[in-house]
């Protein structure tokens, strides 16, 4: 008779699912499944078994995009900036070193207690002698990483990995006004690729370098050139590891990226830093106005900024090997440049490369 009454809410109220929760759960589960598939592909490649190209369908890309990677990347960035207690730093960083194969003997500061948070550890500097800059070849690797693809640009298409391409114009965006560049006006009937080539007899070349989480995260100038223009594309922050790059066509066109364009002694030259999951922050040292992974994300837009002004008629001169920028974790760098037909790459697809080593020369 003295029992208390137990009031229960309707089942529908307790287990009410909102669209956002469904998207996160579904998209997150699918992203995990894709990670497992990527792992299996990597194991097959290590055994020397050639993996056929299987591109994602539109619904698969849409499902992957439903994962709030921009929000997660901002949260990861804030977490990385939390100062760790001194006693916790060595265990945390040692686990990261062991997981991703980081060589701390190359770091300018080897003492793990020196790094107050994960962000400082990711952006660690190297000893000056750790990466000698090749002075013989005209183009060097701007970063540590893995060569995904390289070669001539053909039919306005660029390969992100073997057999999977993206549009040159979609990646770089509309051609920059010739008033901001040192180039001659190309005939209007020419293709986008032909408009970028400014000197007769030259060809357009590309090189894609993937930075893994354990790599050195700063990037440098790959040659002597002048940066005239910056174009920032807000976008998705999907993973850019080789497995995903093999799966999603035009992956680099979907993701947030910063395109630096200018000229070198042979004509057009560009370096693009592509963002990825947990790498929403891309920093260019001489560009204080650049802010990546902003909450005010406008799909399909881009922002232009010219480094040529009344006070600076030339732009930003960069010397080969000079510090240019950094990622907060790891991502991808794409070089697209003009050079004479006898330009040769000294590379093999899939090889590991370090900042300062030769990419190619005449």
XYZ file of C-alpha atoms in Angstrom:
362
model
C 0.000 0.000 0.000
C 3.008 2.323 0.621
C 4.615 1.652 -2.764
C 5.762 4.687 -4.681
C 4.331 5.273 -8.097
C 6.789 4.928 -10.938
C 6.222 7.361 -13.770
C 7.678 6.468 -17.168
C 7.998 8.668 -20.208
C 6.709 7.425 -23.554
C 9.301 5.388 -25.436
C 9.161 7.845 -28.315
C 10.320 10.687 -26.050
C 13.178 8.723 -24.516
C 14.592 7.493 -27.800
C 13.818 10.544 -29.920
C 16.284 10.648 -32.816
C 17.146 13.929 -34.424
C 18.385 14.232 -38.039
C 21.773 15.508 -36.878
C 22.293 12.468 -34.634
C 21.335 10.119 -37.447
C 23.795 11.817 -39.814
C 26.620 11.697 -37.274
C 26.013 8.052 -36.383
C 25.556 6.894 -39.974
C 28.342 8.990 -41.439
C 30.728 8.192 -38.597
C 30.075 4.472 -38.908
C 30.626 4.597 -42.632
C 33.854 6.578 -42.198
C 35.073 3.872 -39.806
C 34.199 1.196 -42.344
C 36.171 3.092 -45.010
C 39.183 3.292 -42.676
C 39.089 -0.483 -42.326
C 38.881 -0.878 -46.105
C 41.862 1.488 -46.499
C 43.861 -0.628 -44.058
C 43.150 -3.769 -46.098
C 44.251 -2.005 -49.291
C 47.509 -0.900 -47.660
C 48.234 -4.487 -46.637
C 47.653 -5.692 -50.207
C 49.978 -2.978 -51.573
C 52.719 -4.000 -49.119
C 52.463 -7.525 -50.491
C 52.902 -6.199 -54.037
C 49.326 -6.949 -55.118
C 47.911 -4.341 -57.522
C 44.580 -2.975 -56.292
C 41.984 -2.091 -58.964
C 40.490 1.423 -58.851
C 36.974 1.498 -57.392
C 35.479 4.988 -57.247
C 32.871 6.078 -54.722
C 29.345 6.721 -55.940
C 27.615 10.073 -55.393
C 25.627 8.768 -52.404
C 28.789 7.442 -50.765
C 30.505 10.819 -51.108
C 27.382 12.565 -49.771
C 27.292 10.172 -46.810
C 30.952 10.803 -46.040
C 30.355 14.551 -46.254
C 27.549 14.220 -43.705
C 30.169 13.626 -41.016
C 30.764 17.041 -39.338
C 34.509 16.940 -40.025
C 34.886 20.720 -39.873
C 33.359 20.852 -36.401
C 35.374 17.847 -35.268
C 38.570 19.394 -36.646
C 37.945 22.632 -34.737
C 37.320 20.616 -31.567
C 40.514 18.640 -32.195
C 42.413 21.899 -32.672
C 41.195 23.227 -29.318
C 42.054 19.929 -27.636
C 45.567 20.084 -29.078
C 46.095 23.495 -27.466
C 45.256 22.304 -23.956
C 48.425 22.431 -21.868
C 49.388 18.994 -20.566
C 50.763 18.462 -17.046
C 54.519 17.947 -17.137
C 54.221 14.369 -15.842
C 51.773 13.450 -18.628
C 53.723 14.844 -21.582
C 56.251 12.071 -22.031
C 53.698 9.185 -21.950
C 51.346 10.963 -24.399
C 54.049 12.000 -26.863
C 55.830 8.642 -26.582
C 52.609 6.871 -27.594
C 52.283 9.175 -30.606
C 55.945 8.629 -31.544
C 55.536 4.857 -31.333
C 52.251 4.859 -33.293
C 53.420 7.015 -36.214
C 57.160 6.334 -36.251
C 58.364 9.844 -35.425
C 62.150 10.345 -35.434
C 62.744 12.688 -32.501
C 66.520 12.656 -33.043
C 65.891 15.121 -35.899
C 63.887 17.523 -33.725
C 65.487 20.802 -32.683
C 64.312 20.029 -29.123
C 64.360 16.317 -28.262
C 63.163 16.738 -24.681
C 59.449 15.812 -24.721
C 58.762 17.849 -21.577
C 59.514 21.006 -23.590
C 56.286 20.730 -25.630
C 53.418 22.168 -23.603
C 50.644 20.710 -25.786
C 50.052 18.445 -28.765
C 49.897 21.410 -31.135
C 53.463 22.438 -30.255
C 54.614 18.853 -30.655
C 52.974 18.531 -34.103
C 54.653 21.745 -35.247
C 58.090 20.894 -33.866
C 61.056 22.342 -35.713
C 64.011 20.324 -37.001
C 67.723 20.685 -36.425
C 69.279 22.848 -39.162
C 71.421 19.984 -40.470
C 68.550 17.457 -40.489
C 67.293 18.522 -43.936
C 70.055 19.773 -46.267
C 68.569 21.620 -49.248
C 69.663 20.300 -52.640
C 71.427 23.102 -54.509
C 71.876 21.203 -57.796
C 68.251 20.618 -58.851
C 65.861 23.484 -59.577
C 62.809 22.064 -57.730
C 62.993 20.396 -54.308
C 60.397 18.728 -52.114
C 58.653 21.383 -49.991
C 57.964 18.870 -47.205
C 58.411 15.370 -45.873
C 55.884 12.898 -47.241
C 54.968 10.258 -49.772
C 54.842 10.874 -53.532
C 51.320 10.004 -54.682
C 51.693 11.095 -58.293
C 53.691 13.323 -60.661
C 54.119 14.063 -64.344
C 52.688 16.227 -67.104
C 49.199 17.674 -66.889
C 47.129 16.351 -69.809
C 43.703 17.374 -71.106
C 43.143 19.768 -68.174
C 43.080 16.769 -65.794
C 45.476 16.094 -62.917
C 46.015 12.701 -61.278
C 45.691 12.675 -57.473
C 46.702 8.997 -57.527
C 47.175 6.617 -60.451
C 43.932 6.334 -62.400
C 41.955 8.887 -60.340
C 41.868 12.460 -61.621
C 40.452 15.898 -60.876
C 39.791 18.979 -62.974
C 42.633 21.501 -63.134
C 40.226 24.443 -63.330
C 38.044 23.188 -60.456
C 41.135 22.765 -58.299
C 42.785 26.148 -58.983
C 39.620 28.120 -59.710
C 39.158 30.710 -62.469
C 42.308 32.159 -63.957
C 43.658 35.163 -62.102
C 43.621 38.528 -63.861
C 46.784 39.138 -65.858
C 47.030 42.551 -64.182
C 47.978 40.755 -60.945
C 50.444 38.426 -62.633
C 53.554 38.878 -64.729
C 52.136 36.767 -67.573
C 51.167 37.671 -71.094
C 47.523 37.498 -72.162
C 46.589 34.091 -73.599
C 44.134 33.837 -76.508
C 40.570 33.510 -75.103
C 39.851 30.369 -77.124
C 42.597 28.363 -75.454
C 41.861 25.763 -72.772
C 42.436 26.562 -69.111
C 45.653 24.528 -69.193
C 46.965 26.383 -72.264
C 46.209 29.731 -70.613
C 48.502 28.868 -67.702
C 51.434 28.085 -70.007
C 53.013 31.436 -70.802
C 56.084 30.467 -72.840
C 56.156 28.660 -76.146
C 57.547 25.143 -75.913
C 56.732 24.762 -72.200
C 54.525 22.129 -70.583
C 52.502 22.051 -67.361
C 53.687 19.617 -64.660
C 52.300 18.469 -61.314
C 53.451 16.649 -58.188
C 51.331 15.430 -55.227
C 52.938 14.877 -51.797
C 51.002 13.302 -48.912
C 52.099 14.182 -45.365
C 51.366 11.421 -42.841
C 50.684 12.237 -39.162
C 54.228 11.256 -38.204
C 55.898 13.518 -40.759
C 57.472 16.933 -40.202
C 54.470 19.275 -40.577
C 56.099 22.469 -41.834
C 56.463 23.125 -45.550
C 58.973 25.250 -47.422
C 59.487 26.968 -50.737
C 60.205 24.342 -53.433
C 62.143 26.747 -55.661
C 63.089 30.400 -56.154
C 59.821 32.111 -57.094
C 57.559 35.083 -56.420
C 54.113 34.624 -54.855
C 51.629 37.064 -56.363
C 48.247 35.765 -55.273
C 46.468 33.645 -52.657
C 43.122 31.921 -53.194
C 41.414 30.250 -50.218
C 38.713 27.645 -50.840
C 36.625 26.806 -47.738
C 35.388 23.251 -48.112
C 35.045 19.797 -46.610
C 37.760 18.237 -44.487
C 37.720 14.624 -45.636
C 40.718 12.383 -45.126
C 43.344 12.651 -47.876
C 45.253 9.438 -47.154
C 46.127 7.432 -50.293
C 43.243 4.999 -49.772
C 40.624 7.765 -49.782
C 42.398 9.590 -52.640
C 42.070 6.374 -54.660
C 38.369 6.116 -53.774
C 36.929 9.649 -54.189
C 37.323 11.369 -57.553
C 38.204 15.073 -57.256
C 38.835 14.669 -53.515
C 41.200 17.654 -53.496
C 38.500 19.827 -55.114
C 36.053 18.957 -52.310
C 38.447 19.802 -49.475
C 39.488 23.128 -48.018
C 42.694 24.383 -49.608
C 44.967 27.395 -49.968
C 46.353 28.037 -53.461
C 49.466 30.211 -53.778
C 50.233 31.269 -57.356
C 53.059 33.240 -58.876
C 55.935 32.788 -61.257
C 59.448 31.401 -61.404
C 62.142 31.667 -64.052
C 60.212 29.367 -66.417
C 56.741 30.921 -66.007
C 53.692 29.897 -63.963
C 54.218 28.263 -60.551
C 51.733 27.279 -57.843
C 51.761 25.513 -54.478
C 48.501 24.326 -52.915
C 48.138 23.236 -49.280
C 45.126 20.895 -49.007
C 43.366 20.532 -45.654
C 42.049 17.239 -44.270
C 40.281 15.764 -41.244
C 41.817 17.244 -38.063
C 43.915 19.556 -40.266
C 41.565 22.507 -40.533
C 44.391 24.876 -39.672
C 46.675 25.834 -42.573
C 49.100 28.640 -41.817
C 51.090 30.710 -44.333
C 53.764 32.634 -42.464
C 53.697 35.820 -44.543
C 49.869 35.907 -44.810
C 48.396 37.138 -41.521
C 44.931 37.646 -43.062
C 44.423 33.949 -43.810
C 42.019 32.109 -41.468
C 41.138 28.522 -42.380
C 38.325 26.254 -41.117
C 36.200 29.218 -40.120
C 32.669 28.493 -38.794
C 31.284 30.845 -41.462
C 31.627 28.271 -44.227
C 30.085 29.163 -47.584
C 29.934 26.123 -49.837
C 31.353 26.622 -53.316
C 32.944 29.996 -52.534
C 36.543 31.174 -52.537
C 38.425 34.233 -51.314
C 41.143 36.002 -53.298
C 43.983 38.112 -51.977
C 46.679 39.822 -54.047
C 50.174 40.397 -52.672
C 50.805 42.998 -55.382
C 49.993 46.541 -54.304
C 51.079 50.127 -54.901
C 53.867 49.618 -52.375
C 54.817 46.160 -53.634
C 54.844 45.742 -57.413
C 56.503 42.331 -57.407
C 54.788 40.200 -54.752
C 56.423 38.015 -52.084
C 59.852 36.673 -53.140
C 60.622 33.174 -51.826
C 63.999 31.467 -51.849
C 64.355 27.703 -52.311
C 64.079 26.016 -48.899
C 62.737 29.090 -47.102
C 60.003 28.497 -44.481
C 56.581 28.955 -46.086
C 53.887 27.523 -43.789
C 52.656 24.651 -41.641
C 49.813 22.193 -41.062
C 48.418 21.154 -37.704
C 48.927 17.395 -38.180
C 49.459 16.238 -41.772
C 47.859 16.675 -45.165
C 48.757 17.116 -48.838
C 50.734 19.558 -50.971
C 50.145 19.851 -54.711
C 52.634 21.591 -57.001
C 51.477 22.678 -60.472
C 54.004 24.569 -62.543
C 55.212 25.409 -66.018
C 58.599 24.211 -67.289
C 60.394 23.408 -70.563
C 59.698 20.054 -72.199
C 63.038 18.622 -71.068
C 62.129 18.942 -67.371
C 62.562 15.553 -65.691
C 61.287 14.278 -62.332
C 63.728 12.238 -60.223
C 60.937 10.325 -58.512
C 59.015 7.071 -58.234
C 55.317 6.914 -57.343
C 54.866 5.770 -53.753
C 58.377 6.663 -52.590
C 59.041 8.473 -49.336
C 60.688 11.860 -49.674
C 62.042 14.443 -47.263
C 62.055 18.210 -47.389
C 65.092 19.473 -49.330
C 65.478 16.430 -51.573
C 65.276 16.870 -55.346
C 61.960 16.578 -57.177
C 63.300 17.306 -60.623
C 65.387 19.538 -62.826
C 66.236 20.482 -66.405
